[in-house]
mmCIF file of C-alpha atoms in Angstrom:
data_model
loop_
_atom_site.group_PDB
_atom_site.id
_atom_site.type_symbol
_atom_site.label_atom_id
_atom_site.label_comp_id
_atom_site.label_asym_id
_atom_site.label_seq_id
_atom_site.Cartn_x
_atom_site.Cartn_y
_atom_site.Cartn_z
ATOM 1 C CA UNK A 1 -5.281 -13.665 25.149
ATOM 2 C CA UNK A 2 -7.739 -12.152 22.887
ATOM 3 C CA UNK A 3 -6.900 -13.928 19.663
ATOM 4 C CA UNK A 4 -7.204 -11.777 16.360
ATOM 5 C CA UNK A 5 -7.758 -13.047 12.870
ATOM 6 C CA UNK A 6 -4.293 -11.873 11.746
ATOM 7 C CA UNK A 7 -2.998 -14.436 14.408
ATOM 8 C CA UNK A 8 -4.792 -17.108 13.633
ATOM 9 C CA UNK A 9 -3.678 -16.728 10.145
ATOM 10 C CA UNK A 10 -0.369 -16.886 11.340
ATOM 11 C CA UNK A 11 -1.413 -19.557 13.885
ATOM 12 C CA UNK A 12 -2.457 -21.487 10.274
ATOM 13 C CA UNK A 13 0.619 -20.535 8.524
ATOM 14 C CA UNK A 14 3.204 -21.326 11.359
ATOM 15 C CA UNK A 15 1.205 -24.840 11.479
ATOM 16 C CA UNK A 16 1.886 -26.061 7.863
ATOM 17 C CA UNK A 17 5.527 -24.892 7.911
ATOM 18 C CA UNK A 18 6.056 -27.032 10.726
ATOM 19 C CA UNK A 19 9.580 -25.700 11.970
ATOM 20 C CA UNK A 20 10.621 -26.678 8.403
ATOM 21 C CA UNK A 21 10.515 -21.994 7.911
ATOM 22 C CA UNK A 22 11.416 -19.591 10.089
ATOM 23 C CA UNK A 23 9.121 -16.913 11.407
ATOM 24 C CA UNK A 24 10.319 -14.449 9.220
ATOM 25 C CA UNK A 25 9.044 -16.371 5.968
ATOM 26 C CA UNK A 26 5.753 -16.249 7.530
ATOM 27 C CA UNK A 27 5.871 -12.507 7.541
ATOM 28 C CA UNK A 28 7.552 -11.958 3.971
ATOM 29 C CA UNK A 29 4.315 -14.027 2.501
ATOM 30 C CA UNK A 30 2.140 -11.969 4.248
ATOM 31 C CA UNK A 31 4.004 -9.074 3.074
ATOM 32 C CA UNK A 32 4.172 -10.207 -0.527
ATOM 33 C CA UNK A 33 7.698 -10.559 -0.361
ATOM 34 C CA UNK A 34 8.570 -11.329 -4.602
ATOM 35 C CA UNK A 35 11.853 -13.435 -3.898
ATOM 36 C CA UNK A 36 12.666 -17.117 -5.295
ATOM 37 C CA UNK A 37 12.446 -18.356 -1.601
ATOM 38 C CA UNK A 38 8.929 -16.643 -0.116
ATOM 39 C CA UNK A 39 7.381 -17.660 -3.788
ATOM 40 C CA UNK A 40 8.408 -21.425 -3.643
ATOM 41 C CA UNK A 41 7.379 -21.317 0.025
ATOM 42 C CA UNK A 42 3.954 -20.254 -0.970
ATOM 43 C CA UNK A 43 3.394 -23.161 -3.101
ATOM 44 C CA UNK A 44 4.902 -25.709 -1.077
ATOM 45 C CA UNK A 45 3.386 -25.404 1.803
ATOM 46 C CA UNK A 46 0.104 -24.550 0.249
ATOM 47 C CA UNK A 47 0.352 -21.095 1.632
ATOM 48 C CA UNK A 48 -0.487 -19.261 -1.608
ATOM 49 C CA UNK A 49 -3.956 -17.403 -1.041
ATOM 50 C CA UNK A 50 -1.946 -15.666 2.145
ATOM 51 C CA UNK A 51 0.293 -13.956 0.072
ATOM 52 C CA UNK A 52 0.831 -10.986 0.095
ATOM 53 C CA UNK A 53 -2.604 -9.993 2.212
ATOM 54 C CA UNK A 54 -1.379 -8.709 4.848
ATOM 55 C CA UNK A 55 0.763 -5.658 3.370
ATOM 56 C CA UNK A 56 0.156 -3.057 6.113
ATOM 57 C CA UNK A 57 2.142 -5.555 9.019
ATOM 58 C CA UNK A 58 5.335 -3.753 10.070
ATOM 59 C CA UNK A 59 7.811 -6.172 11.193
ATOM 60 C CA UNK A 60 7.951 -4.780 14.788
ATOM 61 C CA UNK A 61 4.078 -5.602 14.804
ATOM 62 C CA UNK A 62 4.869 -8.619 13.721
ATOM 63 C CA UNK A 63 7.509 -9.981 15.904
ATOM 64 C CA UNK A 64 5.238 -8.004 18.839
ATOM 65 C CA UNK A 65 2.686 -10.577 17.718
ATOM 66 C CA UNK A 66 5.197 -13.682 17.800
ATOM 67 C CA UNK A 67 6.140 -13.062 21.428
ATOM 68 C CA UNK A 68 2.241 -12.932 22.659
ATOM 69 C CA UNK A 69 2.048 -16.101 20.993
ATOM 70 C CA UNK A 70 4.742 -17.493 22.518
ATOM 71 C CA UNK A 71 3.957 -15.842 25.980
ATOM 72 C CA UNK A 72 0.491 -17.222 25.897
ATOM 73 C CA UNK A 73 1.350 -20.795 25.068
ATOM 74 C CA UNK A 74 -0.082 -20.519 21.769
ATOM 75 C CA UNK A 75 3.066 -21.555 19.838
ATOM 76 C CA UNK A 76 6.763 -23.175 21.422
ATOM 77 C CA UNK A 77 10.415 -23.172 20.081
ATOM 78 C CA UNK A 78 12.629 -20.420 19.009
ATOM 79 C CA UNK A 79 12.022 -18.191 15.821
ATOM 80 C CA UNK A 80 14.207 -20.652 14.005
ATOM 81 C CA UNK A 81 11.978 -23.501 14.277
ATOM 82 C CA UNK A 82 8.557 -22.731 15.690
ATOM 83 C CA UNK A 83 5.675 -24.962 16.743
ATOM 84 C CA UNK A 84 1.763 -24.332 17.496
ATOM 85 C CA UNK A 85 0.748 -26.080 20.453
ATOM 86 C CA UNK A 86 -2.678 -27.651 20.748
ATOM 87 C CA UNK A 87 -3.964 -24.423 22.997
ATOM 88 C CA UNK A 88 -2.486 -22.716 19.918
ATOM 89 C CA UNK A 89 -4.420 -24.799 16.964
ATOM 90 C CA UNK A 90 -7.810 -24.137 19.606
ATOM 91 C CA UNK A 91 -7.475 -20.531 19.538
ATOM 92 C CA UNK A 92 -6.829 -20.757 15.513
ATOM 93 C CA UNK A 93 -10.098 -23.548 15.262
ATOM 94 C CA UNK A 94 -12.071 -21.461 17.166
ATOM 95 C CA UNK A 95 -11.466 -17.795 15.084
ATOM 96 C CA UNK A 96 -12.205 -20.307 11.757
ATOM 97 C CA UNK A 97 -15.165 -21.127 13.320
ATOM 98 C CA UNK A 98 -16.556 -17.744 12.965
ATOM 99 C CA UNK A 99 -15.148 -15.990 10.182
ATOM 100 C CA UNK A 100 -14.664 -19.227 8.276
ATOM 101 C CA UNK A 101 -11.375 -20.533 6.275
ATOM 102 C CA UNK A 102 -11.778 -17.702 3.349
ATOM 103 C CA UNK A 103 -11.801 -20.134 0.548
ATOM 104 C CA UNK A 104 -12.030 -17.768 -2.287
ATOM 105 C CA UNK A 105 -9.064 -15.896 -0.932
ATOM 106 C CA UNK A 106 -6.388 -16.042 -3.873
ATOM 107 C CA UNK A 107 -3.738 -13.906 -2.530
ATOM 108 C CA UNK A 108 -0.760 -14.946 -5.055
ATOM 109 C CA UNK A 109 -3.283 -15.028 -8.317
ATOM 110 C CA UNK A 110 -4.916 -11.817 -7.410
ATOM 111 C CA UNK A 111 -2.208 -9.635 -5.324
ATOM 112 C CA UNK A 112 -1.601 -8.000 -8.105
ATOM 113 C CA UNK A 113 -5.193 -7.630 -9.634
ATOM 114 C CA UNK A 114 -7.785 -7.155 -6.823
ATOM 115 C CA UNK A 115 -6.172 -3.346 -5.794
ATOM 116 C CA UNK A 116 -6.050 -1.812 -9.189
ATOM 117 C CA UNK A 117 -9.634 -3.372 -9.714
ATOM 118 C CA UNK A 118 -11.198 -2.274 -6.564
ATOM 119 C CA UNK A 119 -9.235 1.290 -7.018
ATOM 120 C CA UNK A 120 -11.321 1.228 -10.964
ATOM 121 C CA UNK A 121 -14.733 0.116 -9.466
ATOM 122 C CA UNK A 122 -14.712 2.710 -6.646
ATOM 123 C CA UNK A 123 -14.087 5.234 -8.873
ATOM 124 C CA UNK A 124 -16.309 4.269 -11.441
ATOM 125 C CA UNK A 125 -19.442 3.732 -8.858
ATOM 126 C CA UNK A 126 -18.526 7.673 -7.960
ATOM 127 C CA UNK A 127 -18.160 8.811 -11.437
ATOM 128 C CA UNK A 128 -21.596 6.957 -12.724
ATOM 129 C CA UNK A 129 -23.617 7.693 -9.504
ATOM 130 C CA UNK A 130 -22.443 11.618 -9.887
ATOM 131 C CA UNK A 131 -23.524 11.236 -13.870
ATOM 132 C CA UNK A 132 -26.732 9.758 -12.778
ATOM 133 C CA UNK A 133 -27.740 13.116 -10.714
ATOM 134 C CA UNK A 134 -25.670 15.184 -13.313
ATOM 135 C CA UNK A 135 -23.860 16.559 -10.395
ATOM 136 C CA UNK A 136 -19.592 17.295 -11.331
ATOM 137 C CA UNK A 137 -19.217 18.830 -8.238
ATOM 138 C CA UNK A 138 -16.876 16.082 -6.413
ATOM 139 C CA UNK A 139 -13.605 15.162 -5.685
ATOM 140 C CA UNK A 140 -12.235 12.054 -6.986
ATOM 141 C CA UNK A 141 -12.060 8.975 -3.973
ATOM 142 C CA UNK A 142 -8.609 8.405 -5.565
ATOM 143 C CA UNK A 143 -5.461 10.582 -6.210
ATOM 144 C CA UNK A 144 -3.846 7.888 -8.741
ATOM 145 C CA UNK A 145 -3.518 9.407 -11.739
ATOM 146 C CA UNK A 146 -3.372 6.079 -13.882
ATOM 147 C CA UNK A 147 -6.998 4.737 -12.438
ATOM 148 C CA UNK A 148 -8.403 8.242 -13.302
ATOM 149 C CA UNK A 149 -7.563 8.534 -17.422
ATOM 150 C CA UNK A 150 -8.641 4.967 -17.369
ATOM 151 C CA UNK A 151 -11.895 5.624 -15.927
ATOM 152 C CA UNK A 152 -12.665 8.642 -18.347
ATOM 153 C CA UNK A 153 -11.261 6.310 -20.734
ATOM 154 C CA UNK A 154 -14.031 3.334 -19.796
ATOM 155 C CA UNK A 155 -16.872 6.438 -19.743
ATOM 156 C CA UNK A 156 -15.768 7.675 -22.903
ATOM 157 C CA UNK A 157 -15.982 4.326 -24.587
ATOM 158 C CA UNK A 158 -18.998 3.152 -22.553
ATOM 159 C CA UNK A 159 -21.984 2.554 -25.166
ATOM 160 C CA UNK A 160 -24.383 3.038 -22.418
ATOM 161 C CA UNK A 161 -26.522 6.398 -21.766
ATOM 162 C CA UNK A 162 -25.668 7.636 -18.285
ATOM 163 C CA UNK A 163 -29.059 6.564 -17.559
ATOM 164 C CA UNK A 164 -28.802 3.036 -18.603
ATOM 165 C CA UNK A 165 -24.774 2.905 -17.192
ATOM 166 C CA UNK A 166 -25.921 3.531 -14.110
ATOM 167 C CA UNK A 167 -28.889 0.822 -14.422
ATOM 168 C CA UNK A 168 -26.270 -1.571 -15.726
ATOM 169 C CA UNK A 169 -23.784 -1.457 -13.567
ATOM 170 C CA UNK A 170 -26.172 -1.470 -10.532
ATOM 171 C CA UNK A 171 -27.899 -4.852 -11.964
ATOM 172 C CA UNK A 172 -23.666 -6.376 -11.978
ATOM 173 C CA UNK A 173 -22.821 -5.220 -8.099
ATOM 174 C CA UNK A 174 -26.196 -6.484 -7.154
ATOM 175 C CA UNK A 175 -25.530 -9.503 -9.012
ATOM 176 C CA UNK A 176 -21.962 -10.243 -7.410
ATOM 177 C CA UNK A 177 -22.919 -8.673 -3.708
ATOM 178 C CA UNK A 178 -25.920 -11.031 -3.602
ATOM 179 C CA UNK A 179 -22.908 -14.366 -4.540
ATOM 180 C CA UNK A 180 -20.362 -13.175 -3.046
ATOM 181 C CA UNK A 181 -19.118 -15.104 0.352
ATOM 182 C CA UNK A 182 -19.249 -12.117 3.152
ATOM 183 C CA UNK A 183 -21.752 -9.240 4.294
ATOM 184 C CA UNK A 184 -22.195 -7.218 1.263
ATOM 185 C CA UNK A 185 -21.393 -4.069 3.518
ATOM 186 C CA UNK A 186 -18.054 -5.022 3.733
ATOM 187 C CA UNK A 187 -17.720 -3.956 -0.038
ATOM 188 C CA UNK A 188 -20.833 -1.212 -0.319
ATOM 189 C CA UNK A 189 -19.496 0.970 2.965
ATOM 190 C CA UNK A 190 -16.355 1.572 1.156
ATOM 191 C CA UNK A 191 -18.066 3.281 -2.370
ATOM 192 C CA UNK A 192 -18.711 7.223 -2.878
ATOM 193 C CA UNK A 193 -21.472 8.256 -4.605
ATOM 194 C CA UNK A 194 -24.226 11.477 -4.498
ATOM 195 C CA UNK A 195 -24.635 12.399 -0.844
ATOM 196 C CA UNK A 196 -22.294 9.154 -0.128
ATOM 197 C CA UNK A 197 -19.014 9.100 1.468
ATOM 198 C CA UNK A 198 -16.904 5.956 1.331
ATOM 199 C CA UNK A 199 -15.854 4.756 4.868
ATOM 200 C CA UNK A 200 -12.345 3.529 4.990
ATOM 201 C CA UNK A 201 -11.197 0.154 5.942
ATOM 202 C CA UNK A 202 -10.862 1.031 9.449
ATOM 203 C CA UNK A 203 -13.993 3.366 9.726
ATOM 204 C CA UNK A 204 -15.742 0.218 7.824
ATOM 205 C CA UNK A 205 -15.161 -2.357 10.856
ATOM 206 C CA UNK A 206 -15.626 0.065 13.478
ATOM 207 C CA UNK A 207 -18.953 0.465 11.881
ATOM 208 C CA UNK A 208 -19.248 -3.198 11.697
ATOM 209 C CA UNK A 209 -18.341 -3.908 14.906
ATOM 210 C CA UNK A 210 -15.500 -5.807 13.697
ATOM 211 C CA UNK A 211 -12.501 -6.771 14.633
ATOM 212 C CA UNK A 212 -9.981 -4.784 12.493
ATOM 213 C CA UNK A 213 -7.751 -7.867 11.447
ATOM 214 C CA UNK A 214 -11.241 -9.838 10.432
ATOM 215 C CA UNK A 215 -12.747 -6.767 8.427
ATOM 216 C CA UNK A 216 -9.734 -6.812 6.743
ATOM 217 C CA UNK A 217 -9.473 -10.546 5.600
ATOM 218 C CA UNK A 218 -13.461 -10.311 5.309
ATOM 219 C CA UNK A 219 -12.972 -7.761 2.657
ATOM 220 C CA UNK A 220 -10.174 -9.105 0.984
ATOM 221 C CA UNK A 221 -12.255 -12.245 0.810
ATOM 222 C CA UNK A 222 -15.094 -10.622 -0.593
ATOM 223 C CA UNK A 223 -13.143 -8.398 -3.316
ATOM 224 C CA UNK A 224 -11.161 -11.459 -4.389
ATOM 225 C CA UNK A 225 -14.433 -13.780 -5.151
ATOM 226 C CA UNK A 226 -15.997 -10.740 -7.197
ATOM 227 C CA UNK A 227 -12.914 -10.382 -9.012
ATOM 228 C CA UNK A 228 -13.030 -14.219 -9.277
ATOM 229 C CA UNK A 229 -16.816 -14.045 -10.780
ATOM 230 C CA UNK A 230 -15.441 -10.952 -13.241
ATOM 231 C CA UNK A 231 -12.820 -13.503 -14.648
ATOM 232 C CA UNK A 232 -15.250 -16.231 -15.133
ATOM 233 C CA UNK A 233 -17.720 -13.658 -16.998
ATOM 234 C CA UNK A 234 -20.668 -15.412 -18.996
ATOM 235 C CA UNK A 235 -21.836 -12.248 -20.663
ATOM 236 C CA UNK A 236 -23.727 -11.092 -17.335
ATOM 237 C CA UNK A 237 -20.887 -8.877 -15.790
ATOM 238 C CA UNK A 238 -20.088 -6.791 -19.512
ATOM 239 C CA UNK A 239 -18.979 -3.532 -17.462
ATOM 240 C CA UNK A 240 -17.175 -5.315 -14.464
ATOM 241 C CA UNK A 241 -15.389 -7.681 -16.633
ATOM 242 C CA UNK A 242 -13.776 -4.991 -18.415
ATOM 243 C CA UNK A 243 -12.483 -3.401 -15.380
ATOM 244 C CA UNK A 244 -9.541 -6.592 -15.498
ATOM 245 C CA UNK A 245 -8.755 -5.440 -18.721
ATOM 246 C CA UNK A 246 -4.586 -4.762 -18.485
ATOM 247 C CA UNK A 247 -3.934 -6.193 -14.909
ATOM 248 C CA UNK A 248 -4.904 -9.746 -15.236
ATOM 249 C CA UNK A 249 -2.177 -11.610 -16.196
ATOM 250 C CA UNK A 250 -2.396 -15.986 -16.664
ATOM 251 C CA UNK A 251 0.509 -16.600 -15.381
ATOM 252 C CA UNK A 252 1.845 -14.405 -12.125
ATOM 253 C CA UNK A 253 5.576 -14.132 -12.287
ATOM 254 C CA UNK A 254 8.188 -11.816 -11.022
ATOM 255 C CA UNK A 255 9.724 -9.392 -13.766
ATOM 256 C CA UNK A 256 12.794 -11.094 -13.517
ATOM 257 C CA UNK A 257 11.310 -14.947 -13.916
ATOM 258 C CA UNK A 258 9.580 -13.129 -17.071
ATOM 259 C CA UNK A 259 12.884 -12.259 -19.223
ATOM 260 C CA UNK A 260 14.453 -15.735 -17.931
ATOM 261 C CA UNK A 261 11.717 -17.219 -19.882
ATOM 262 C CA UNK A 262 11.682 -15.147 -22.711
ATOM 263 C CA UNK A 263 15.470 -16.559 -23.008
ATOM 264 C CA UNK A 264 14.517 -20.125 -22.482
ATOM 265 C CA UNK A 265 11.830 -19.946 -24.923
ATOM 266 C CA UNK A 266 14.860 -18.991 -27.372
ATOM 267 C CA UNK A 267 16.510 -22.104 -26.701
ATOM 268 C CA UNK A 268 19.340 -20.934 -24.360
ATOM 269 C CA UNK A 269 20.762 -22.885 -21.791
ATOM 270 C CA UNK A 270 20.864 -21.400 -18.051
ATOM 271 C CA UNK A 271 24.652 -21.322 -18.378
ATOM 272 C CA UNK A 272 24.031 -18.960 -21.405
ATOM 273 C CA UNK A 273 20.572 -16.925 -19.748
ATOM 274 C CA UNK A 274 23.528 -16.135 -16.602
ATOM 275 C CA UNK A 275 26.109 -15.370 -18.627
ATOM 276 C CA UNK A 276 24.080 -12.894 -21.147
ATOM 277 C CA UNK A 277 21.949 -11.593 -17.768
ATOM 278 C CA UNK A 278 24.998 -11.185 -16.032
ATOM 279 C CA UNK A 279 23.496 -13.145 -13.194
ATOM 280 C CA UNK A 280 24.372 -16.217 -11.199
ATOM 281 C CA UNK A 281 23.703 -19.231 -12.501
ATOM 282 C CA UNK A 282 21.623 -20.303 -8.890
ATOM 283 C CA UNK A 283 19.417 -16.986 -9.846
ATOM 284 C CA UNK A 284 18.761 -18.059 -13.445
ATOM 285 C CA UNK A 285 17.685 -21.966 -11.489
ATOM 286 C CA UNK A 286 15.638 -19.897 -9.102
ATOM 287 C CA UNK A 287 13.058 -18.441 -11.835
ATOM 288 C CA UNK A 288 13.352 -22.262 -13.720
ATOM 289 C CA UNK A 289 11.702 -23.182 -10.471
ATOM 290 C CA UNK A 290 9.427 -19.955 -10.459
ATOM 291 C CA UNK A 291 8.337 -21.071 -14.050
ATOM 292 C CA UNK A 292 8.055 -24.214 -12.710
ATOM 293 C CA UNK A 293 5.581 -23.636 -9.692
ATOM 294 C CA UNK A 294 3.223 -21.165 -11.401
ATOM 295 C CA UNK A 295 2.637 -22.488 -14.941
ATOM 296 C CA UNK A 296 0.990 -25.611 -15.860
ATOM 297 C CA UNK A 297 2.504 -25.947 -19.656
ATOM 298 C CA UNK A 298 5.876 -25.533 -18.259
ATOM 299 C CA UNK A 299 7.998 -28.676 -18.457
ATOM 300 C CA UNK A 300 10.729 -29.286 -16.703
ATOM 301 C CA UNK A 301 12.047 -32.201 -18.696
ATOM 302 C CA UNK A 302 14.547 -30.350 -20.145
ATOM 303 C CA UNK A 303 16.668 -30.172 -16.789
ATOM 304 C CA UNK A 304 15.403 -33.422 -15.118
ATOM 305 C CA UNK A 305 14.299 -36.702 -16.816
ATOM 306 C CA UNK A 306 11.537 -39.326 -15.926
ATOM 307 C CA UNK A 307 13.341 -41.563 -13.751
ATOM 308 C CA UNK A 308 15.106 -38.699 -11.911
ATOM 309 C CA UNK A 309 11.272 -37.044 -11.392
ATOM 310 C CA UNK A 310 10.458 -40.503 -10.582
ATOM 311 C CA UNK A 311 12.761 -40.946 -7.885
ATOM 312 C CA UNK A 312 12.189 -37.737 -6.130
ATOM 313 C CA UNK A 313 8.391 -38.116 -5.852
ATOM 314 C CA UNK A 314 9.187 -41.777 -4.772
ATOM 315 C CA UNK A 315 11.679 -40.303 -2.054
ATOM 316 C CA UNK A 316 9.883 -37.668 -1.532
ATOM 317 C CA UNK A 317 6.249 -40.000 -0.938
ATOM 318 C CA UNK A 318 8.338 -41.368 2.313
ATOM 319 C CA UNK A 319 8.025 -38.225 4.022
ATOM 320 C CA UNK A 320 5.860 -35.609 4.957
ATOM 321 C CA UNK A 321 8.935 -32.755 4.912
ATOM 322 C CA UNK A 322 9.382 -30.783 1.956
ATOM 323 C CA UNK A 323 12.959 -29.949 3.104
ATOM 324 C CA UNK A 324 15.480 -30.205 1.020
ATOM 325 C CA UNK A 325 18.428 -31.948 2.466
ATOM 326 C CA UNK A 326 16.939 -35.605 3.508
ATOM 327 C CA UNK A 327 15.971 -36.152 -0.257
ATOM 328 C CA UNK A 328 19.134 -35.148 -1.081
ATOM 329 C CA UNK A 329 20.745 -37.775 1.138
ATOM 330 C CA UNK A 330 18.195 -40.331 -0.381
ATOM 331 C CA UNK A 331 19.092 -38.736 -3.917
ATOM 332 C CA UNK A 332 22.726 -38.050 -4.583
ATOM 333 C CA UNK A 333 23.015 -38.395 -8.349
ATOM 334 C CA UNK A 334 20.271 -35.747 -7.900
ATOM 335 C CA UNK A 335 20.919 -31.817 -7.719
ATOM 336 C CA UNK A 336 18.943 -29.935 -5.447
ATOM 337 C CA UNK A 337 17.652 -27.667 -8.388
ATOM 338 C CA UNK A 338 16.377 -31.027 -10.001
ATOM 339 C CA UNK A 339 14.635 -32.129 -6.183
ATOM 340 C CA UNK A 340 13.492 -28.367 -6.156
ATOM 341 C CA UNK A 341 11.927 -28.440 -9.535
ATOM 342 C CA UNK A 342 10.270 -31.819 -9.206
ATOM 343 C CA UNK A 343 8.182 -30.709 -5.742
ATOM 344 C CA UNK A 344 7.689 -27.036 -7.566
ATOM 345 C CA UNK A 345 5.777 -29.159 -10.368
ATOM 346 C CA UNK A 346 4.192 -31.356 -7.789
ATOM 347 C CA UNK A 347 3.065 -28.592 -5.618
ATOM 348 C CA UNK A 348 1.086 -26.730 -8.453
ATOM 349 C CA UNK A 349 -2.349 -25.450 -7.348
#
């Protein structure tokens, strides 16, 4: 079997769950899936930069790719509880090997971010490049509406000359290409510009000669670390660093986590965020823990106190399973939202 880089990504994934998730939670974090369940997963099993990069995988693909696996020895066990073999973790080693383990891939920071920025630089490297040759005669690379006005937005507030944008902002992506961690063609096949047509992603690895699958995480790779160097702007990156402007946000949380703790910040108890949200109470504990896993000022001493946080990283320090139920036989004057929020803090990237 002809192992891809979406299955050794899986391959990776299926091998720090350890049986402990199903297959299907594999697949919702690649999906992106936004519940209370696929969003502690992520952190606890260190999972996070996969989220939500694969968004294209069908489920039929998906559980297509699950039976090759299985089929070809590469993982054992039922969908309930799988396990990767050794052939299985030789196949993954050996894809690593050559596309590397994608370090700067943020998937559950950046999900969010990296599409609307990538949308704004495309069209902006179109719009400048056209300016540049003071040729109008184009059609836009993208239909969304929203990325357009703020483009024309961006150009009409610009306080470059065209002349001197278009210098600018070719000094930034030469900057960042020349950084970032893949092939710069990964990012420069897929920009428009005078008497340029951008390829897309699947035009872009046949022209590569790449593997679908690894042009895929290859990009995603490279788009994330720009975005990363954008963020982390020291005054060199002026125009690209305003292309984050109204999609970064510091902490990523659901909508619904969001209004929970606009409530708790109020003072209100979960019993009163339920009753006023008309929500169950084990909803209202599922954003706590949400809260809890994604932002590093949160506390969580209102719900469990020192020698209870103690006690479950004690418990918890005696085994290398982040399931719930054998700390909860260890811990009985313990709820499982109090065990649940105590790994949520301790599993904090």
């Amino acid at each position: 079997m002809h192992v891809r880089c979406l299955d050794a990504v899986i391959l990776n994934m299926l091998k720090e769950v350890e049986g402990e998730r199903t297959a299907s939670s594999v697949f919702h974090l690649l999906k992106g899936k936004k519940s209370a369940q696929t969003i502690q997963d992520a952190h606890l099993y260190k999972l996070a930069k996969w989220f939500q990069t694969a968004p294209f995988l069908k489920v039929d693909t998906f559980d297509r790719l699950i039976q090759q696996l299985l089929e070809t020895g590469c993982v054992k066990g039922e969908r309930q509880r799988l396990f990767v073999t050794d052939k299985g973790i030789d196949k993954m080693a050996g894809v690593f090997q050559h596309t590397g383990y994608f370090p700067f891939l943020s998937g559950w920071k950046l999900a969010g971010t990296a599409p609307i920025f990538f949308s704004r630089l495309q069209l902006i490297v179109q719009v400048v490049s056209h300016l540049a040759y003071s040729d109008r005669t184009y059609y836009p690379i993208t239909r969304d509406e929203r990325v357009q006005h703020w483009v024309k937005q961006f150009i009409k507030e610009n306080p470059f000359e065209k002349r001197a944008l278009a210098d600018q902002l070719n000094r930034e992506l030469s900057h960042v290409l020349e950084q970032q961690p893949e092939q710069p063609d990964c990012l420069l096949l897929r920009f428009s510009g005078h008497g340029q047509t951008g390829r897309t992603a699947w035009q872009t690895a046949e022209m590569l000669n790449m593997e679908t699958t690894e042009y895929w995480f290859r990009f995603l790779h490279s788009l994330h670390a720009v975005v990363q160097m954008a963020k982390k702007d020291d005054g060199q990156l002026p125009l690209l660093s305003r292309l984050l402007n109204g999609i970064t946000v510091s902490v990523p949380l659901t909508e619904s986590a969001r209004k929970t703790a606009d409530y708790l910040h109020k003072g209100m108890t979960i019993e009163q965020i339920a009753s006023v949200r008309r929500l169950k109470q084990a909803t209202i504990e599922d954003h706590v823990v949400e809260l809890a896993l994604n932002d590093p000022l949160f506390s969580i001493r209102p719900f469990v106190d020192e020698q209870k946080e103690a006690a479950v990283i004690k418990a918890g320090g005696t085994s290398t399973a982040r399931q719930l139920k054998p700390l909860k036989d260890q811990l009985p004057d313990h709820s499982y939202f109090q065990i649940r929020l105590v790994l949520a803090k301790e599993s904090r990237d």
